[in-house]
Short mmCIF file of C-alpha atoms and ligand atoms in Angstrom, two decimals:
data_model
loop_
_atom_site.label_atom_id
_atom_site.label_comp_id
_atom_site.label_asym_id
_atom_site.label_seq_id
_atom_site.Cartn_x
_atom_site.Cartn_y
_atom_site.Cartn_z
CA UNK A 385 102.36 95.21 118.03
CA UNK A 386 105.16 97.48 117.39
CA UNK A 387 108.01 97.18 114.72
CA UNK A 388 111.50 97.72 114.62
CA UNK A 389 111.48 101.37 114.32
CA UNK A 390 108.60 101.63 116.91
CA UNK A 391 105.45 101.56 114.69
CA UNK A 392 102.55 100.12 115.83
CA UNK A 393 100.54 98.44 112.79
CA UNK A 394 98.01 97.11 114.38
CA UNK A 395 96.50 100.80 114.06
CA UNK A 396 97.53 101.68 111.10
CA UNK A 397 97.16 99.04 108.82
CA UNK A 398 93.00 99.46 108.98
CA UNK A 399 92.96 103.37 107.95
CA UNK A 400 92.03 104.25 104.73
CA UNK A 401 94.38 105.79 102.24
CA UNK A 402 93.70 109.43 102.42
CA UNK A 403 94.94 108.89 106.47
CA UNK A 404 97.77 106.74 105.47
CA UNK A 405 98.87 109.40 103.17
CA UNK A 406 99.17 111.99 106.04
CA UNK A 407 99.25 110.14 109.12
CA UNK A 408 101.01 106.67 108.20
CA UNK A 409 104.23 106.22 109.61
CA UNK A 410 104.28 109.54 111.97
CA UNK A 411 106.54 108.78 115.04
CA UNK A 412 106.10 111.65 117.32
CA UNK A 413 109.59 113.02 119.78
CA UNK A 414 109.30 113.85 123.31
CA UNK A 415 108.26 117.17 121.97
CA UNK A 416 104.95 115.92 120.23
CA UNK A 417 105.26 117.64 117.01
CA UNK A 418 102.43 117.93 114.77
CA UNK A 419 104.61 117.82 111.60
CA UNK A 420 107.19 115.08 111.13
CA UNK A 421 110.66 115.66 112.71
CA UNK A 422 113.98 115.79 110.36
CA UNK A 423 116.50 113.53 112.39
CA UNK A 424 119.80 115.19 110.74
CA UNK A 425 121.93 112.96 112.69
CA UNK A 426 124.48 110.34 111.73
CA UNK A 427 124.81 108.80 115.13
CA UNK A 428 122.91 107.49 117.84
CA UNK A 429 124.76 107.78 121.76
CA UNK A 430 123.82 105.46 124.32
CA UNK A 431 123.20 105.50 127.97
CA UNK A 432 125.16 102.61 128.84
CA UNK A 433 127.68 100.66 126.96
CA UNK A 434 124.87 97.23 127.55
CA UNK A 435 122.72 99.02 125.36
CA UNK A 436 125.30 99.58 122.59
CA UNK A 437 126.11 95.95 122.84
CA UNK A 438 122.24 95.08 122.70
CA UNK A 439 121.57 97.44 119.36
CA UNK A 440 124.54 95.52 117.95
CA UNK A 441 123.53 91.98 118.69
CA UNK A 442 119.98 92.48 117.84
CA UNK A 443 118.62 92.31 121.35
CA UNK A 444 117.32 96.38 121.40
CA UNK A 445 115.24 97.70 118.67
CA UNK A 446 117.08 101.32 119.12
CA UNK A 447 118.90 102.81 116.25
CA UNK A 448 123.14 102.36 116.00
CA UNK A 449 124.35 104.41 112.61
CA UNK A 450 122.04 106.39 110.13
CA UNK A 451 123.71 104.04 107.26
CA UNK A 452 121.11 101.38 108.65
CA UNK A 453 118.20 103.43 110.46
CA UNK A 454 117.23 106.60 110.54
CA UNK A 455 114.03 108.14 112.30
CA UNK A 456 112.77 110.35 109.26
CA UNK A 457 113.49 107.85 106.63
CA UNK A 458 112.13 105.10 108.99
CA UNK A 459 108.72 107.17 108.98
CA UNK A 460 108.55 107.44 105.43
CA UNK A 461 109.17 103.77 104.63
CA UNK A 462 106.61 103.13 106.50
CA UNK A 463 104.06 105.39 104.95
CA UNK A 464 104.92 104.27 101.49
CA UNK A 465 104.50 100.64 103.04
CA UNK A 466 100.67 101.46 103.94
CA UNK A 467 100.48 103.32 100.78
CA UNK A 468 101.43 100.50 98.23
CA UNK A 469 100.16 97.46 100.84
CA UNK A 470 103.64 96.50 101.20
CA UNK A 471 104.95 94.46 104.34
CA UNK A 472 108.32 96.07 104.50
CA UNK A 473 110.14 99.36 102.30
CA UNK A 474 113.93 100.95 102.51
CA UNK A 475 114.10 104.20 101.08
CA UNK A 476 116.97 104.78 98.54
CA UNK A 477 119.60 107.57 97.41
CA UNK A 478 118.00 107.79 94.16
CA UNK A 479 115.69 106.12 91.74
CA UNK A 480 118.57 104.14 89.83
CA UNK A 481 119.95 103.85 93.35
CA UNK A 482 116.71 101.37 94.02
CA UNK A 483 116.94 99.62 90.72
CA UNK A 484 120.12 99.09 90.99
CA UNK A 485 120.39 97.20 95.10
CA UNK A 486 117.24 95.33 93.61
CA UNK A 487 118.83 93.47 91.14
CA UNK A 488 121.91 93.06 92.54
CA UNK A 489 120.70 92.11 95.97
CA UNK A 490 119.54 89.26 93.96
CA UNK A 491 121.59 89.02 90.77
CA UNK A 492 124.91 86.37 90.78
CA UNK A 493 127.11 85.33 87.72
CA UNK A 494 125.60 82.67 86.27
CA UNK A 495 122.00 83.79 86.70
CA UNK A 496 119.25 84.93 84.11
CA UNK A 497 117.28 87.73 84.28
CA UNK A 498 114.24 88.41 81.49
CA UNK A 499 113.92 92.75 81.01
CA UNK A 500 110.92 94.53 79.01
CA UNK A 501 112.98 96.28 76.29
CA UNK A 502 111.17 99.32 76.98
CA UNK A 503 113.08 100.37 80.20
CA UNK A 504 114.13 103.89 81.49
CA UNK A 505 117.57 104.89 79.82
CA UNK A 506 119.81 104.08 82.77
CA UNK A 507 117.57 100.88 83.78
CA UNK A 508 118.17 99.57 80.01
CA UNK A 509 122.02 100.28 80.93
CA UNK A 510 121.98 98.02 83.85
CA UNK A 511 120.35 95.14 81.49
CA UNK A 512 122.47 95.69 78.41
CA UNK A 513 125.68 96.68 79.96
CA UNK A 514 126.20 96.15 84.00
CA UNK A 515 124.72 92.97 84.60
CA UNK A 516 126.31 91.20 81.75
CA UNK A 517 129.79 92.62 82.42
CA UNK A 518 129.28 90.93 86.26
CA UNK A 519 128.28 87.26 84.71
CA UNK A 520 124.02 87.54 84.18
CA UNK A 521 123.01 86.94 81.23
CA UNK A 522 119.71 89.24 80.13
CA UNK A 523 117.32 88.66 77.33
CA UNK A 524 115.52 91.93 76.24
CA UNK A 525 111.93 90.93 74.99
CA UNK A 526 108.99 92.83 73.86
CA UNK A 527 107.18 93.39 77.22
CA UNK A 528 103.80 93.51 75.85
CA UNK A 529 104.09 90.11 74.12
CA UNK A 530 103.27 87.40 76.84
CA UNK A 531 104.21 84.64 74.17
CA UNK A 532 107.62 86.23 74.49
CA UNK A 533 107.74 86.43 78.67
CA UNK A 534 107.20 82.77 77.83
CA UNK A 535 109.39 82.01 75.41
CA UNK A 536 112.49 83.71 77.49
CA UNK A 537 111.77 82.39 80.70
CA UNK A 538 113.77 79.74 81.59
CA UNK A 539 114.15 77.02 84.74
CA UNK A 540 117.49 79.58 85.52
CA UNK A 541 115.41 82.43 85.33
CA UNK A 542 115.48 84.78 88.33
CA UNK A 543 114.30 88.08 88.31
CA UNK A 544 111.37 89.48 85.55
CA UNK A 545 111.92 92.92 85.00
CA UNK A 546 109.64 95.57 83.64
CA UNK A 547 108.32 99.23 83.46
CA UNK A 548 104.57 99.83 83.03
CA UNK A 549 103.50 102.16 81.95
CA UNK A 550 107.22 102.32 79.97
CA UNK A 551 108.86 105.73 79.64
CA UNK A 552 109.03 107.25 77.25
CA UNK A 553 106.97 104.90 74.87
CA UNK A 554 104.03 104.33 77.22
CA UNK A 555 104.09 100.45 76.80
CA UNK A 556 101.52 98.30 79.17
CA UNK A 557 102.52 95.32 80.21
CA UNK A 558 100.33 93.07 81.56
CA UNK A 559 101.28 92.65 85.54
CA UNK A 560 99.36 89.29 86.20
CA UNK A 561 100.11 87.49 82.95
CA UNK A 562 104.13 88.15 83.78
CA UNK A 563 103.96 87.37 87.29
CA UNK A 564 102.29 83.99 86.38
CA UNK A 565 105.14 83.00 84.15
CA UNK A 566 107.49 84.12 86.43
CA UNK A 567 106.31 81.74 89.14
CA UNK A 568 105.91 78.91 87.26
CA UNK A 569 110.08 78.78 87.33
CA UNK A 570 110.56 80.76 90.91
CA UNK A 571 111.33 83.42 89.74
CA UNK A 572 110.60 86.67 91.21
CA UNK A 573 108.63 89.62 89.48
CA UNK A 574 110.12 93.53 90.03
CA UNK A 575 108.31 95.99 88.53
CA UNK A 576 109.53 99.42 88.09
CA UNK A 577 106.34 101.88 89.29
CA UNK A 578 107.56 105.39 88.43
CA UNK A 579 104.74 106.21 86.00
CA UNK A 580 101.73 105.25 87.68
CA UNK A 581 102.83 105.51 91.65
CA UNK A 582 100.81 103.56 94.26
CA UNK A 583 98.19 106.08 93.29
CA UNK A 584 97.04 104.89 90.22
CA UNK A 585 98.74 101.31 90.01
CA UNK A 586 99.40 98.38 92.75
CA UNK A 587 101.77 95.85 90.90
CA UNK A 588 101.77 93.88 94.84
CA UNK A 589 98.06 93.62 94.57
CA UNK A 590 98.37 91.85 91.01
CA UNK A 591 101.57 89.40 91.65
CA UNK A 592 104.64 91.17 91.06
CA UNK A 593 106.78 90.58 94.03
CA UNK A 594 109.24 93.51 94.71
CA UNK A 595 108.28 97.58 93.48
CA UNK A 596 110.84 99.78 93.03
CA UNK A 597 110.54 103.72 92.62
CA UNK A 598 112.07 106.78 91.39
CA UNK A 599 110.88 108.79 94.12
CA UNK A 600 112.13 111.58 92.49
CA UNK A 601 109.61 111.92 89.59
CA UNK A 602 105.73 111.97 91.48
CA UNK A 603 106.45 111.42 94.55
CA UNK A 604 108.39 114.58 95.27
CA UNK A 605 106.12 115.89 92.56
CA UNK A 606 107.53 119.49 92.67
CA UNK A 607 110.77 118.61 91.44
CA UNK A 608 113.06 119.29 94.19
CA UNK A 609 115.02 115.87 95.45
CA UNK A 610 116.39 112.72 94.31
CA UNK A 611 114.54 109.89 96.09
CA UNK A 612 113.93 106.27 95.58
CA UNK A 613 112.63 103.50 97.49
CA UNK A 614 112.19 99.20 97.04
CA UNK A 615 109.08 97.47 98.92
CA UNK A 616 107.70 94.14 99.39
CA UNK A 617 107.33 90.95 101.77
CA UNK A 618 109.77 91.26 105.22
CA UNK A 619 111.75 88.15 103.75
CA UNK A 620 112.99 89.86 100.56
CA UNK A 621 113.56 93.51 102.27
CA UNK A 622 115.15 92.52 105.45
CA UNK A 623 117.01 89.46 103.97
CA UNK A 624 118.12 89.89 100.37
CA UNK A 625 118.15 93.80 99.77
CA UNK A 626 119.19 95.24 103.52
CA UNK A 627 122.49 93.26 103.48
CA UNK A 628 123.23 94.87 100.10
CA UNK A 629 122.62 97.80 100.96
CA UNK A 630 123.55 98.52 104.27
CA UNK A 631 127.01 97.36 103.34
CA UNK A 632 127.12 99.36 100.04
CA UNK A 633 125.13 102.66 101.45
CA UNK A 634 122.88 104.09 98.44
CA UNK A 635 120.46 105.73 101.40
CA UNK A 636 118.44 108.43 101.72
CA UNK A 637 119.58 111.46 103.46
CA UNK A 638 116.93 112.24 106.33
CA UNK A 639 116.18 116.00 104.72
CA UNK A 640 115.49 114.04 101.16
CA UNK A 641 113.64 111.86 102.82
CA UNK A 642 111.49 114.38 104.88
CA UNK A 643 110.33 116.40 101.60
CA UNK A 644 109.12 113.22 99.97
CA UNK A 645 107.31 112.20 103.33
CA UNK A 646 105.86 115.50 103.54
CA UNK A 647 104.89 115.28 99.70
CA UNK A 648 103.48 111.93 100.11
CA UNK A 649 100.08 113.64 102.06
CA UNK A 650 99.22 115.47 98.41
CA UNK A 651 100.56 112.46 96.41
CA UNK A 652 96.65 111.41 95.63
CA UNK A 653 95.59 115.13 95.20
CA UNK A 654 98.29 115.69 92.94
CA UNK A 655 98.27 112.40 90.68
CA UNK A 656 94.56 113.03 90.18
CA UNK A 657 94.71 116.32 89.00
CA UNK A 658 97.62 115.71 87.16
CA UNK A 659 96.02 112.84 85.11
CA UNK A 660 92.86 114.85 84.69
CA UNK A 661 95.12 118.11 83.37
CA UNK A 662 96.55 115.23 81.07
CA UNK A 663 93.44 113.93 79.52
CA UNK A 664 91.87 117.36 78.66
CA UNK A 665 95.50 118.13 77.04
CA UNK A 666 95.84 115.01 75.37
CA UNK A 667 92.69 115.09 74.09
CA UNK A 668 93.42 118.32 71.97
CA UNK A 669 96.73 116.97 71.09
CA UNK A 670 95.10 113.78 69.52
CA UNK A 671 93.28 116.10 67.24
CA UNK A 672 96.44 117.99 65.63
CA UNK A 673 99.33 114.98 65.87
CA UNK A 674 100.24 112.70 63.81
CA UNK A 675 100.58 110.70 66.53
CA UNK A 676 100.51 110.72 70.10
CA UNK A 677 100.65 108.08 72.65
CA UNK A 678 98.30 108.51 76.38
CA UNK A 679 97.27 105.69 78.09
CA UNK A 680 94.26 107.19 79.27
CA UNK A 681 92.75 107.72 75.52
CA UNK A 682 91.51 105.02 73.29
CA UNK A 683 93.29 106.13 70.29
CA UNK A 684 96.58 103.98 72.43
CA UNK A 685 96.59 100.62 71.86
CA UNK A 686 96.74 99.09 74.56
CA UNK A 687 94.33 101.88 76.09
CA UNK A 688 91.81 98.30 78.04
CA UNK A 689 94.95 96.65 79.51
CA UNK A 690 95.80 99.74 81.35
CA UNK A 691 92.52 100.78 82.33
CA UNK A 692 92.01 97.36 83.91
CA UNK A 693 95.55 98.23 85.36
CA UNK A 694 95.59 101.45 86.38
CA UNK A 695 92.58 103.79 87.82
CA UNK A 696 93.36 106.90 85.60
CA UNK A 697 95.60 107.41 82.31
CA UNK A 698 98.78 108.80 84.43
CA UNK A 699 99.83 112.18 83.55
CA UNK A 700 102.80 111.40 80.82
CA UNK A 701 102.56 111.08 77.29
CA UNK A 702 104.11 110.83 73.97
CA UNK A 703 104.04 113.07 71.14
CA UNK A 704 104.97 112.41 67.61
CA UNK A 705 106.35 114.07 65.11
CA UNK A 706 108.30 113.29 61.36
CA UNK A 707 111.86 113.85 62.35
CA UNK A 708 114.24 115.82 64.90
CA UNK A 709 114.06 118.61 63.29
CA UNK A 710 110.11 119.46 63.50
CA UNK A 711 109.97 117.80 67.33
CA UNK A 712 113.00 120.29 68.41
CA UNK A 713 111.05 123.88 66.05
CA UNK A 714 108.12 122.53 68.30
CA UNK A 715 110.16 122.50 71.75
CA UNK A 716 111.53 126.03 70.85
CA UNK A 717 108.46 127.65 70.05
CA UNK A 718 106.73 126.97 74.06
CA UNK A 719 106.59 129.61 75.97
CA UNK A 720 104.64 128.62 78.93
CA UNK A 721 106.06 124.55 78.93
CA UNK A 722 109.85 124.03 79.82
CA UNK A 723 111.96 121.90 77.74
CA UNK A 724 113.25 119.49 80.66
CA UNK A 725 113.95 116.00 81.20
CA UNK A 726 112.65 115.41 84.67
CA UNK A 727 108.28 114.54 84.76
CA UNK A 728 106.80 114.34 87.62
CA UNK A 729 107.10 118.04 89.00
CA UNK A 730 104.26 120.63 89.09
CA UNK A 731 105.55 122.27 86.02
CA UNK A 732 104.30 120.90 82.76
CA UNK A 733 108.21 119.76 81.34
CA UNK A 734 108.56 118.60 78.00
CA UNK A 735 111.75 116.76 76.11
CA UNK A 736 113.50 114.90 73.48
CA UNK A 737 114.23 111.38 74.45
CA UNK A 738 116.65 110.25 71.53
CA UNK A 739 118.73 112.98 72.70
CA UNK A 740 118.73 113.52 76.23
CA UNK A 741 117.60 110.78 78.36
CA UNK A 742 117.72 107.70 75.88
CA UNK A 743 120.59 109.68 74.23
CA UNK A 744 123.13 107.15 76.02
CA UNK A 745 121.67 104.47 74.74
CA UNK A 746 122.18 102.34 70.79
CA UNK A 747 120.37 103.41 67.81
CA UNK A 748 119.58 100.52 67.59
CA UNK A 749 117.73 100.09 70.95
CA UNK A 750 116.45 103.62 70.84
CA UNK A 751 114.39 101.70 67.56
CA UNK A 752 113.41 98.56 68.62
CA UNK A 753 112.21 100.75 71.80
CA UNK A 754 109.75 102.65 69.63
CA UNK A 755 112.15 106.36 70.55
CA UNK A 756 112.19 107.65 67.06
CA UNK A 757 113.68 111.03 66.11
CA UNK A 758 110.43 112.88 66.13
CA UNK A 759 109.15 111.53 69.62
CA UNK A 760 109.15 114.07 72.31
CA UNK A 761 107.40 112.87 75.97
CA UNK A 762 105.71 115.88 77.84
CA UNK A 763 105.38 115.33 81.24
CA UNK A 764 101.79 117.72 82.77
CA UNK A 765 102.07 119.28 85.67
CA UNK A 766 99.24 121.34 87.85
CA UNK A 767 98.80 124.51 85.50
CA UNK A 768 95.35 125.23 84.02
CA UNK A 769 95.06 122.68 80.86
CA UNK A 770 93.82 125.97 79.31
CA UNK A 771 96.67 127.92 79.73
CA UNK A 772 99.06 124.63 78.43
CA UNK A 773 96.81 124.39 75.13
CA UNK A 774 96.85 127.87 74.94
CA UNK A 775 100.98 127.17 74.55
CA UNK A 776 100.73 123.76 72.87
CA UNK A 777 98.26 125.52 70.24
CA UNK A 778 100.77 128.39 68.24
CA UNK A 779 103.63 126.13 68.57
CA UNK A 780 101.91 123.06 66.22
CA UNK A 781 100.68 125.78 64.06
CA UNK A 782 104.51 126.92 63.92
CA UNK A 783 105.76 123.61 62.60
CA UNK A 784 102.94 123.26 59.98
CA UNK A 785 100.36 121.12 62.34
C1 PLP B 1358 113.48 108.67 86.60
C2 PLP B 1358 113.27 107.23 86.50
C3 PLP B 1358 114.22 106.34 87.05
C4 PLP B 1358 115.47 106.82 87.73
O1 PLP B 1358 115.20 107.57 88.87
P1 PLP B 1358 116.20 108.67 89.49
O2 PLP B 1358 115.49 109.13 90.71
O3 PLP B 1358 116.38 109.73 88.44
O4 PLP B 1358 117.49 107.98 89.77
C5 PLP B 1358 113.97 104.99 86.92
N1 PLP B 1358 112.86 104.53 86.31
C6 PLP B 1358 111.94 105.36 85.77
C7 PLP B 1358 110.73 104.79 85.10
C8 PLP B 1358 112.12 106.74 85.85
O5 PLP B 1358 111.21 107.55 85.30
#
């Protein structure tokens, strides 16, 4: 049976991942183009002015106005639909663009909403500072403590929201546990998937009810557009979030969405690698830091919760060191690594949370967060892990370690 934008699950649905990931979604023009087709139009014309009328009453499946359907971004929600196991997926303009129509496709005054504290910078903004300001209340709560996700749920509760693994501090949370308490009131579970993409993590498979994505970090993976998408069941996309947003308009443009799609087909090649490039490196970090945080590794605590989670350790991790001014001597002595705030490209990028991406953010949140002053999160990319320890190496030994 075919969909709305002229898919035809009944095919699709049984392949295997590694065909999803290049084949899923593909709507072919008259032309029967092997690669996908960018559709940079706007509009759509019609033959006759009945089949205008029909698009607009629902009764024809064709497309009306690229603010509400578009053929490229149609093809790649529904290859990250197949890749995740979701029933329905809209792209959006940006990451924050897709955290942001999630909750407040479902957010009104008077409602409560429960957030991990340890949230992306401008995902911790929307907790402490827009949703309040519009009438929801938030309580912030230690993510990892389900005694807490207990404790702050309440019968008004209406959205859970939380980032696992948590950037920068690499926080698991446990998926099932929260979706269970969020249940129990109705509430629904959104998970924020950045870190771990469908690859490595399938918050659907284990409860959580909505999964939103910077599209921008893996998923692109070469660090070229901003992208973001929200998926899960037809009643939540097509009902709650589509009326938000095709009356508000955070979409994707069709050429944004064609790199991701056409990104997408490595996405497994890449995350792999990636995460294997990560362990080697963090496993000659572990031996010179103070510190360092990577899921993958048992020196993090947590390291059994995200294994059971997650099929490899992800390819971002944190790195400690005493204050800001040893972290930033460190930064200035790579060579080979850039000093960048993005992760998820092909380049090996490394930064300084407290001031650049959690720089907007209190002190005092930065703290409770776990950011300290001598945290830096290095994001690995698809060099030889020889050639990034061979960087990593003289610039510990230039700030003593
Ligand atoms: C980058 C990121 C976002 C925001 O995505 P943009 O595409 O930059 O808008 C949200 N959540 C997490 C976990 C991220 O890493």
């Amino acid at each position: 049976m075919k969909n709305k934008t002229g898919h035809d699950r009944s095919i699709t649905r049984t392949w295997r991942p590694a065909t999803q990931a290049v084949r899923g979604g593909t709507l072919r023009s008259e032309f029967g183009e092997t690669s996908e087709a960018m559709f940079l139009t706007s509009g759509y014309s019609y033959d006759v002015a009945e089949t205008a009328a029909a698009r607009f009453r629902g009764d024809d499946a064709g497309m009306t106005y690229s603010r509400l359907q578009n053929p490229t971004v149609a093809m790649l929600e529904e290859r990250l639909c197949l890749m995740e196991g979701a029933e329905a997926c809209r792209a959006q303009a940006s990451g924050m663009a897709a955290m942001t129509a999630t909750l407040l496709a479902q957010l009104s005054a008077g409602d409560h909403m429960v957030a991990a504290r340890a949230l992306f910078g401008s995902c911790r903004w929307l907790a402490d500072s827009l949703l309040p300001r519009l009438g929801v209340e938030v309580t912030v709560i230690d993510g990892r403590d389900l005694g807490a996700w207990e404790r702050a749920i309440r019968k008004d509760t209406k959205v859970c929201f939380l980032e696992t693994p948590a950037n920068p501090t690499l926080e698991i949370i446990d998926i099932p546990g929260v979706a269970e308490r969020a249940h129990a009131v109705g509430a629904r579970l959104v998970v924020d998937n950045a870190f771990a993409t469908p690859i490595l993590q399938r918050p659907l498979d284990m409860g959580a009810d909505v999964v939103a994505y910077s599209a921008t970090k893996m998923m692109d993976g070469q660090g070229r557009v901003l992208a973001g998408a929200v998926l899960g069941d037809e009643a939540f996309i097509n009902d709650v979030l589509l009326p938000f947003q095709r009356n508000t308009g955070p979409i994707l443009s069709p050429f944004n969405a064609w790199v991701v799609l056409k990104s997408l087909e490595t996405l497994s090649l890449r995350v792999h690698h990636q995460s294997a490039n990560a362990l080697k490196v963090a496993s000659f970090l572990d031996t010179r830091l103070p510190r360092l945080l990577y899921p993958g590794l048992t020196s993090h605590p947590q390291h059994d919760l995200a294994m059971q989670q997650m099929t490899a350790g992800g390819t971002i991790m944190a790195l400690f060191f005493d204050d800001r001014p040893q972290a930033h001597a460190f930064l200035d002595a790579l060579e080979l690594i850039d000093i960048s705030n993005n992760i998820g490209d092909s380049r090996t990028l490394c930064t300084h949370p407290a001031s650049t991406t959690h720089y907007g953010i209190s002190e005092e949140a930065r703290a409770d967060m776990g950011i300290t002053e001598g945290m830096l999160r290095m994001s690995i990319g698809l060099e030889d892990p020889e050639d990034l320890i061979e960087d990593l190496d003289p610039a510990l030994r230039t700030v003593g370690l």
